Amino acid sequence: MKIKNYLSVFFLLITVAFTTSCKDDSEDYPNPDEYTNAITFFEKLDYSGAVFVSKQGNDILRTGRGEANREAGILNNTDTKFRIGSVSKTLTGMGIVQLKRDGLITSFDQFLSDFDESFPQGNTITIRHLLSHQSGVPDYVSIVEPAAKNGEAITPDDIYDAIKELVSDEGLQFTPGTSVAYSNSNFLIAALLIENSSGETYEHYIKTNVLDPLNMADTEMGTDEINGDSYAQGYNGNSNVSTYPMEVAFGAGCWTSTIGDMEKWCRAAMGASWFSEEEKNAVFGGNVAEGTTSFGLAWFNSTINGKTFYWHSGDIDGFASLIGFVPESQGIVIALSNEQDDTGEKRNLIIETIVANEL
C-alpha cells in the first residue's frame, strides 16, 4: 500500500503543529485498494478519537473509538471534546470575513501597515496574504514554544513582538504573494487584528459571530490543563502529553470542539446562506487540477478523484484533526483524534480513502 504522493508531499510541506516529537511510522495501515466500508477502515486504522462521515445529509459513520482517558479508563464517544489544533484557523479566518461584513476592514487586500505602521514590510503584506499563507512571515512556534513549555509566561502580544523582531532581523521568507509557506504567525496576527479592529477579545468575537449563530455550544478556547470526563486527554505513543501552554496557539490552534460542532461548521460553510458567492470565491478559491492543492482564505482546496474537497487539518501535542467536505455531494468527513500523528500518514490515508469511496 502506498499513500498517493501528492497528499504525502503536501503534508510534509504544511503539517505544522505545535509539536516537535516523533513517532514510529511503521504501522501496518489498511490498504485503500481493499476498502470495504468506513467502520472496517477505521477499525483497521486503529483510530482513537471520534469520527463523522456523511453524504447527502445521511450519516455513514458517527462514532467514538478508543480511550479518551487511558488513566481513568474513559472511552471516546460522539460528544467527547478534542483539541482541534490548526482547524482553529478556519474559525479565525471566519472572524476576518466577519470584520469585513461589519465594515471594520474594507478589503482582504488591505495592507498590514494600515493597522500597524511599525510592522516591518507591513506595506507589502495584505490580509489575503496572511490567510492564504502567502505573507512570507516566518513561523514563531519553534522560537516561542520551548520557553513557554519551560514555564515562561508568554502572551499573544509577546509573540507578536517576537514575530516583528524576527522579520526585522531576518526579513521575510519571500516577497508576499510570490510563494506559499505555511506559517502559524499569519493566524496569530489575524487573531490580534480581530481584537484591535473590533474592540472585543478574539474569543468573544468568534463566539458571538460564529459559534452562537451556529449553536456550536461545545466549542471553546482550550486550557493549558485538560480536566473533566467530557474531554479527551492527548497521547503521543504511551505518554500523556496533554499539558500545553495554549497562549502559544492563539488564533492558530487554540480551540477545542466535538464532531457534532464541526459538523455544524462544515454544513454552514458549504451551504447556500452562510457565505455569499463573493465570499465563497475568496474563502475557497477556484478550481484546481486533479491531485493538487491550493490555499483559499484559511481553507485548503484539493481535487481528489475528480471531486472538489475543501478542508483543513490540525495538530497539537497529543491530538490530530481533520475536517472537510465535498460540496457537490454534500459529503463531510470529520476525524478528531487524541493520538499524535506526526507524519500525517493516518490523515493522508483518511483523505485518500474516504473522499474516494464515500464522499
Short mmCIF file of C-alpha atoms in Angstrom, two decimals:
data_model
loop_
_atom_site.label_atom_id
_atom_site.label_comp_id
_atom_site.label_asym_id
_atom_site.label_seq_id
_atom_site.Cartn_x
_atom_site.Cartn_y
_atom_site.Cartn_z
CA MET A 1 0.00 0.00 0.00
CA LYS A 2 1.22 3.45 -0.89
CA ILE A 3 -0.49 6.69 0.01
CA LYS A 4 -0.75 8.97 -3.00
CA ASN A 5 2.32 11.12 -3.36
CA TYR A 6 0.58 14.45 -3.74
CA LEU A 7 -1.02 14.09 -0.33
CA SER A 8 2.17 12.88 1.33
CA VAL A 9 4.26 15.67 -0.14
CA PHE A 10 1.62 18.24 0.71
CA PHE A 11 1.51 17.25 4.35
CA LEU A 12 5.29 17.28 4.59
CA LEU A 13 5.05 20.89 3.46
CA ILE A 14 2.17 22.11 5.64
CA THR A 15 1.63 19.91 8.66
CA VAL A 16 2.67 22.23 11.45
CA ALA A 17 1.58 21.51 14.70
CA PHE A 18 2.91 22.94 17.82
CA THR A 19 4.93 19.77 18.45
CA THR A 20 8.46 18.56 17.86
CA SER A 21 8.38 14.93 18.91
CA CYS A 22 8.48 11.96 16.56
CA LYS A 23 6.86 8.55 16.44
CA ASP A 24 7.41 5.27 14.66
CA ASP A 25 5.60 5.42 11.32
CA SER A 26 5.97 1.72 10.55
CA GLU A 27 2.37 0.76 11.43
CA ASP A 28 0.64 -1.61 9.05
CA TYR A 29 -2.09 0.71 7.81
CA PRO A 30 -5.09 -0.51 5.78
CA ASN A 31 -4.76 -0.68 2.01
CA PRO A 32 -7.13 1.82 0.34
CA ASP A 33 -7.43 -0.55 -2.64
CA GLU A 34 -9.05 -3.10 -0.33
CA TYR A 35 -11.64 -0.71 1.13
CA THR A 36 -14.94 -2.24 2.19
CA ASN A 37 -16.70 0.26 4.47
CA ALA A 38 -15.98 3.13 6.85
CA ILE A 39 -16.41 1.10 10.03
CA THR A 40 -13.89 -1.53 8.97
CA PHE A 41 -11.49 1.12 7.67
CA PHE A 42 -11.27 2.98 10.99
CA GLU A 43 -11.04 -0.33 12.88
CA LYS A 44 -8.06 -1.37 10.74
CA LEU A 45 -6.57 2.09 11.20
CA ASP A 46 -6.82 1.51 14.99
CA TYR A 47 -8.20 5.03 15.23
CA SER A 48 -8.56 6.63 18.66
CA GLY A 49 -10.97 9.54 18.65
CA ALA A 50 -14.34 10.46 17.18
CA VAL A 51 -15.33 10.18 13.52
CA PHE A 52 -18.18 11.51 11.41
CA VAL A 53 -18.79 10.66 7.75
CA SER A 54 -21.91 11.78 5.89
CA LYS A 55 -23.23 12.16 2.33
CA GLN A 56 -26.37 13.92 1.07
CA GLY A 57 -27.37 14.55 4.67
CA ASN A 58 -27.27 10.86 5.64
CA ASP A 59 -24.89 9.52 8.27
CA ILE A 60 -22.44 6.89 7.07
CA LEU A 61 -20.50 6.77 10.33
CA ARG A 62 -20.80 8.65 13.63
CA THR A 63 -18.80 7.01 16.36
CA GLY A 64 -16.22 7.25 19.11
CA ARG A 65 -13.29 4.86 19.21
CA GLY A 66 -10.56 4.14 21.74
CA GLU A 67 -9.97 5.76 25.11
CA ALA A 68 -10.44 9.43 25.88
CA ASN A 69 -8.62 8.98 29.17
CA ARG A 70 -6.44 5.89 29.43
CA GLU A 71 -5.58 6.57 33.05
CA ALA A 72 -9.26 6.63 34.07
CA GLY A 73 -10.50 4.10 31.52
CA ILE A 74 -12.94 6.57 29.92
CA LEU A 75 -13.88 5.84 26.30
CA ASN A 76 -14.17 8.33 23.45
CA ASN A 77 -17.73 8.97 22.31
CA THR A 78 -19.51 11.23 19.85
CA ASP A 79 -19.71 14.05 22.41
CA THR A 80 -16.06 13.93 23.53
CA LYS A 81 -14.24 17.26 23.22
CA PHE A 82 -10.85 17.33 21.47
CA ARG A 83 -8.24 19.99 20.85
CA ILE A 84 -8.53 20.66 17.12
CA GLY A 85 -5.15 22.37 16.51
CA SER A 86 -4.92 24.21 13.21
CA VAL A 87 -8.53 23.52 12.28
CA SER A 88 -8.93 26.57 14.54
CA LYS A 89 -7.59 28.63 11.64
CA THR A 90 -10.92 28.21 9.82
CA LEU A 91 -12.65 29.98 12.73
CA THR A 92 -10.05 32.76 12.77
CA GLY A 93 -10.47 33.16 9.02
CA MET A 94 -14.22 33.45 9.52
CA GLY A 95 -13.56 36.16 12.09
CA ILE A 96 -11.74 38.17 9.42
CA VAL A 97 -14.64 37.66 6.99
CA GLN A 98 -16.95 38.99 9.70
CA LEU A 99 -14.75 42.06 10.16
CA LYS A 100 -15.34 42.85 6.50
CA ARG A 101 -19.07 42.29 6.90
CA ASP A 102 -19.04 44.67 9.86
CA GLY A 103 -17.14 47.31 7.88
CA LEU A 104 -14.19 47.11 10.24
CA ILE A 105 -11.90 46.28 7.33
CA THR A 106 -12.56 47.46 3.80
CA SER A 107 -10.89 44.68 1.84
CA PHE A 108 -8.94 41.45 2.17
CA ASP A 109 -6.29 43.33 0.21
CA GLN A 110 -5.70 45.94 2.91
CA PHE A 111 -2.09 46.10 3.97
CA LEU A 112 -0.91 45.15 7.43
CA SER A 113 0.64 48.62 7.72
CA ASP A 114 -2.92 50.06 7.75
CA PHE A 115 -3.28 48.53 11.20
CA ASP A 116 0.32 48.65 12.47
CA GLU A 117 2.68 51.08 10.78
CA SER A 118 5.61 49.63 12.72
CA PHE A 119 5.32 46.10 11.30
CA PRO A 120 8.43 45.50 9.16
CA GLN A 121 7.49 45.46 5.45
CA GLY A 122 3.86 45.69 6.50
CA ASN A 123 3.16 47.82 3.45
CA THR A 124 3.75 44.72 1.29
CA ILE A 125 1.68 42.21 3.31
CA THR A 126 -2.10 42.07 2.87
CA ILE A 127 -4.77 40.35 4.93
CA ARG A 128 -5.25 37.97 1.99
CA HIS A 129 -1.54 37.11 2.13
CA LEU A 130 -1.90 36.21 5.81
CA LEU A 131 -4.96 33.99 5.40
CA SER A 132 -3.53 32.17 2.37
CA HIS A 133 -0.01 31.68 3.81
CA GLN A 134 1.49 33.91 1.15
CA SER A 135 2.89 36.57 3.51
CA GLY A 136 6.43 35.23 3.85
CA VAL A 137 6.26 35.88 7.62
CA PRO A 138 8.30 33.12 9.34
CA ASP A 139 6.69 30.77 11.83
CA TYR A 140 7.14 31.61 15.51
CA VAL A 141 6.39 28.25 17.14
CA SER A 142 9.92 26.81 17.33
CA ILE A 143 11.13 30.08 18.84
CA VAL A 144 8.39 30.61 21.42
CA GLU A 145 7.18 27.14 22.35
CA PRO A 146 10.27 25.87 24.25
CA ALA A 147 10.29 28.85 26.59
CA ALA A 148 6.55 28.60 27.19
CA LYS A 149 6.80 24.87 27.93
CA ASN A 150 9.51 25.68 30.47
CA GLY A 151 7.09 27.89 32.36
CA GLU A 152 7.81 31.34 30.95
CA ALA A 153 4.64 33.42 30.81
CA ILE A 154 4.16 34.44 27.18
CA THR A 155 1.16 36.34 25.84
CA PRO A 156 -0.02 36.69 22.23
CA ASP A 157 1.22 40.27 22.30
CA ASP A 158 4.65 38.99 23.34
CA ILE A 159 4.59 36.57 20.41
CA TYR A 160 3.55 39.35 18.05
CA ASP A 161 6.52 41.44 19.20
CA ALA A 162 8.79 38.42 18.68
CA ILE A 163 7.44 37.99 15.14
CA LYS A 164 8.11 41.66 14.36
CA GLU A 165 11.64 41.35 15.72
CA LEU A 166 12.21 38.19 13.68
CA VAL A 167 11.07 39.87 10.47
CA SER A 168 13.11 42.98 11.28
CA ASP A 169 16.26 40.93 11.87
CA GLU A 170 15.92 38.25 9.18
CA GLY A 171 13.39 39.64 6.71
CA LEU A 172 10.50 37.82 5.07
CA GLN A 173 10.93 34.34 3.60
CA PHE A 174 9.87 35.67 0.20
CA THR A 175 8.14 38.65 -1.39
CA PRO A 176 4.49 38.48 -0.31
CA GLY A 177 2.22 36.94 -2.91
CA THR A 178 5.00 35.20 -4.85
CA SER A 179 5.09 31.90 -2.96
CA VAL A 180 3.40 29.86 -0.23
CA ALA A 181 4.78 28.77 3.15
CA TYR A 182 2.54 27.53 5.94
CA SER A 183 3.08 29.74 8.99
CA ASN A 184 1.19 29.94 12.27
CA SER A 185 2.34 33.54 12.53
CA ASN A 186 -0.22 34.52 9.90
CA PHE A 187 -3.13 33.50 12.09
CA LEU A 188 -1.84 34.83 15.37
CA ILE A 189 -1.54 38.18 13.59
CA ALA A 190 -5.06 37.72 12.19
CA ALA A 191 -6.48 36.97 15.66
CA LEU A 192 -4.89 40.13 17.09
CA LEU A 193 -6.24 42.06 14.10
CA ILE A 194 -9.72 40.85 15.07
CA GLU A 195 -9.21 42.18 18.60
CA ASN A 196 -7.76 45.50 17.57
CA SER A 197 -10.38 46.15 14.88
CA SER A 198 -13.44 45.01 16.84
CA GLY A 199 -12.51 46.23 20.31
CA GLU A 200 -13.52 42.79 21.60
CA THR A 201 -11.50 39.80 22.68
CA TYR A 202 -10.79 37.32 19.93
CA GLU A 203 -12.68 34.64 21.88
CA HIS A 204 -15.79 36.80 22.31
CA TYR A 205 -15.84 37.92 18.68
CA ILE A 206 -15.65 34.34 17.37
CA LYS A 207 -18.23 33.17 19.88
CA THR A 208 -20.67 35.97 19.05
CA ASN A 209 -20.31 35.85 15.28
CA VAL A 210 -19.65 32.16 14.56
CA LEU A 211 -20.29 29.80 17.44
CA ASP A 212 -23.53 31.24 18.84
CA PRO A 213 -25.29 31.70 15.46
CA LEU A 214 -24.48 28.07 14.59
CA ASN A 215 -25.33 26.74 18.07
CA MET A 216 -21.79 25.40 18.45
CA ALA A 217 -22.10 25.23 22.24
CA ASP A 218 -19.36 22.59 22.65
CA THR A 219 -16.62 24.66 21.00
CA GLU A 220 -14.43 26.65 23.37
CA MET A 221 -10.94 28.02 23.82
CA GLY A 222 -8.58 25.35 25.09
CA THR A 223 -6.97 25.46 28.51
CA ASP A 224 -3.40 24.56 29.46
CA GLU A 225 -4.58 21.60 31.53
CA ILE A 226 -7.35 19.28 30.35
CA ASN A 227 -9.78 18.42 33.13
CA GLY A 228 -13.16 16.71 33.12
CA ASP A 229 -14.61 13.46 31.81
CA SER A 230 -16.07 15.10 28.70
CA TYR A 231 -12.60 15.97 27.37
CA ALA A 232 -10.08 13.69 25.67
CA GLN A 233 -6.57 13.54 27.00
CA GLY A 234 -3.87 13.68 24.33
CA TYR A 235 -1.28 10.94 23.80
CA ASN A 236 2.00 10.53 21.98
CA GLY A 237 2.61 6.81 21.99
CA ASN A 238 2.16 5.73 25.58
CA SER A 239 2.74 9.20 27.04
CA ASN A 240 0.02 11.60 28.10
CA VAL A 241 1.17 14.94 26.64
CA SER A 242 -1.98 16.95 27.27
CA THR A 243 -0.43 19.82 29.23
CA TYR A 244 0.31 22.63 26.79
CA PRO A 245 0.72 26.45 27.04
CA MET A 246 -2.33 27.36 24.95
CA GLU A 247 -1.40 31.04 24.62
CA VAL A 248 1.22 29.83 22.14
CA ALA A 249 -1.58 28.57 19.89
CA PHE A 250 -3.62 31.80 19.98
CA GLY A 251 -5.62 32.20 16.77
CA ALA A 252 -3.69 29.41 15.07
CA GLY A 253 -4.60 26.29 17.06
CA CYS A 254 -6.40 27.24 20.26
CA TRP A 255 -9.91 25.78 20.05
CA THR A 256 -11.49 22.61 21.47
CA SER A 257 -14.55 21.05 19.84
CA THR A 258 -16.60 17.95 19.04
CA ILE A 259 -17.52 16.16 15.83
CA GLY A 260 -21.07 17.47 16.28
CA ASP A 261 -19.98 21.10 16.34
CA MET A 262 -17.55 20.60 13.48
CA GLU A 263 -20.42 19.06 11.50
CA LYS A 264 -22.42 22.25 12.07
CA TRP A 265 -19.46 24.34 10.92
CA CYS A 266 -18.94 22.26 7.75
CA ARG A 267 -22.64 22.29 6.87
CA ALA A 268 -22.74 26.08 7.28
CA ALA A 269 -19.56 26.58 5.24
CA MET A 270 -20.81 24.50 2.29
CA GLY A 271 -24.39 25.76 2.49
CA ALA A 272 -26.10 28.48 0.50
CA SER A 273 -26.73 31.03 3.26
CA TRP A 274 -23.63 31.36 5.44
CA PHE A 275 -21.24 32.74 2.80
CA SER A 276 -22.20 34.95 -0.11
CA GLU A 277 -20.97 33.81 -3.52
CA GLU A 278 -18.32 36.54 -3.42
CA GLU A 279 -17.17 35.33 -0.01
CA LYS A 280 -17.12 31.70 -1.15
CA ASN A 281 -14.93 32.57 -4.11
CA ALA A 282 -12.48 34.31 -1.79
CA VAL A 283 -12.55 31.76 1.04
CA PHE A 284 -12.34 28.56 -1.01
CA GLY A 285 -10.70 29.71 -4.25
CA GLY A 286 -11.27 28.41 -7.76
CA ASN A 287 -10.85 25.02 -9.39
CA VAL A 288 -7.54 23.20 -9.03
CA ALA A 289 -6.05 20.42 -11.12
CA GLU A 290 -6.52 16.77 -10.19
CA GLY A 291 -4.14 15.69 -7.44
CA THR A 292 -3.17 19.22 -6.42
CA THR A 293 -4.00 21.55 -3.55
CA SER A 294 -4.29 25.31 -3.32
CA PHE A 295 -4.90 27.73 -0.46
CA GLY A 296 -8.03 29.80 -0.10
CA LEU A 297 -8.53 32.04 2.92
CA ALA A 298 -7.99 29.67 5.88
CA TRP A 299 -9.16 26.63 3.87
CA PHE A 300 -7.34 24.21 1.57
CA ASN A 301 -8.83 23.29 -1.79
CA SER A 302 -7.97 19.92 -3.35
CA THR A 303 -9.23 17.89 -6.29
CA ILE A 304 -9.30 14.18 -5.49
CA ASN A 305 -10.76 11.64 -7.92
CA GLY A 306 -12.46 14.50 -9.73
CA LYS A 307 -14.08 15.74 -6.50
CA THR A 308 -13.60 19.21 -5.04
CA PHE A 309 -12.59 18.83 -1.40
CA TYR A 310 -12.44 21.86 0.91
CA TRP A 311 -10.68 21.06 4.16
CA HIS A 312 -8.26 21.80 6.96
CA SER A 313 -6.19 19.66 9.29
CA GLY A 314 -4.68 20.31 12.69
CA ASP A 315 -2.11 19.04 15.15
CA ILE A 316 -1.21 20.00 18.67
CA ASP A 317 0.63 17.85 21.22
CA GLY A 318 -1.32 14.59 21.55
CA PHE A 319 -4.06 15.46 19.04
CA ALA A 320 -4.66 15.29 15.28
CA SER A 321 -7.73 16.57 13.47
CA LEU A 322 -9.33 16.79 10.05
CA ILE A 323 -12.48 18.44 8.74
CA GLY A 324 -13.52 18.60 5.10
CA PHE A 325 -16.40 18.47 2.67
CA VAL A 326 -17.30 17.84 -0.95
CA PRO A 327 -19.99 20.40 -1.84
CA GLU A 328 -21.30 18.56 -4.90
CA SER A 329 -22.38 15.54 -2.85
CA GLN A 330 -22.83 17.32 0.48
CA GLY A 331 -20.21 14.85 1.71
CA ILE A 332 -18.46 15.51 5.02
CA VAL A 333 -15.61 13.81 6.84
CA ILE A 334 -14.54 14.82 10.36
CA ALA A 335 -11.90 12.93 12.30
CA LEU A 336 -10.77 14.18 15.70
CA SER A 337 -8.08 12.06 17.35
CA ASN A 338 -6.37 12.11 20.72
CA GLU A 339 -3.29 10.37 19.34
CA GLN A 340 -0.41 12.29 17.79
CA ASP A 341 0.11 11.79 14.04
CA ASP A 342 3.45 13.49 13.38
CA THR A 343 3.90 12.16 9.86
CA GLY A 344 0.30 12.88 8.84
CA GLU A 345 0.14 9.38 7.37
CA LYS A 346 -3.13 8.41 9.04
CA ARG A 347 -4.73 11.66 7.98
CA ASN A 348 -3.47 11.31 4.40
CA LEU A 349 -4.98 7.84 4.29
CA ILE A 350 -8.32 9.06 5.65
CA ILE A 351 -8.49 11.77 2.98
CA GLU A 352 -7.46 9.48 0.15
CA THR A 353 -9.75 6.64 1.16
CA ILE A 354 -12.89 8.33 2.49
CA VAL A 355 -13.12 11.04 -0.18
CA ALA A 356 -12.70 8.46 -2.96
CA ASN A 357 -15.05 5.83 -1.55
CA GLU A 358 -17.68 7.62 0.50
CA LEU A 359 -17.99 11.28 -0.47
#
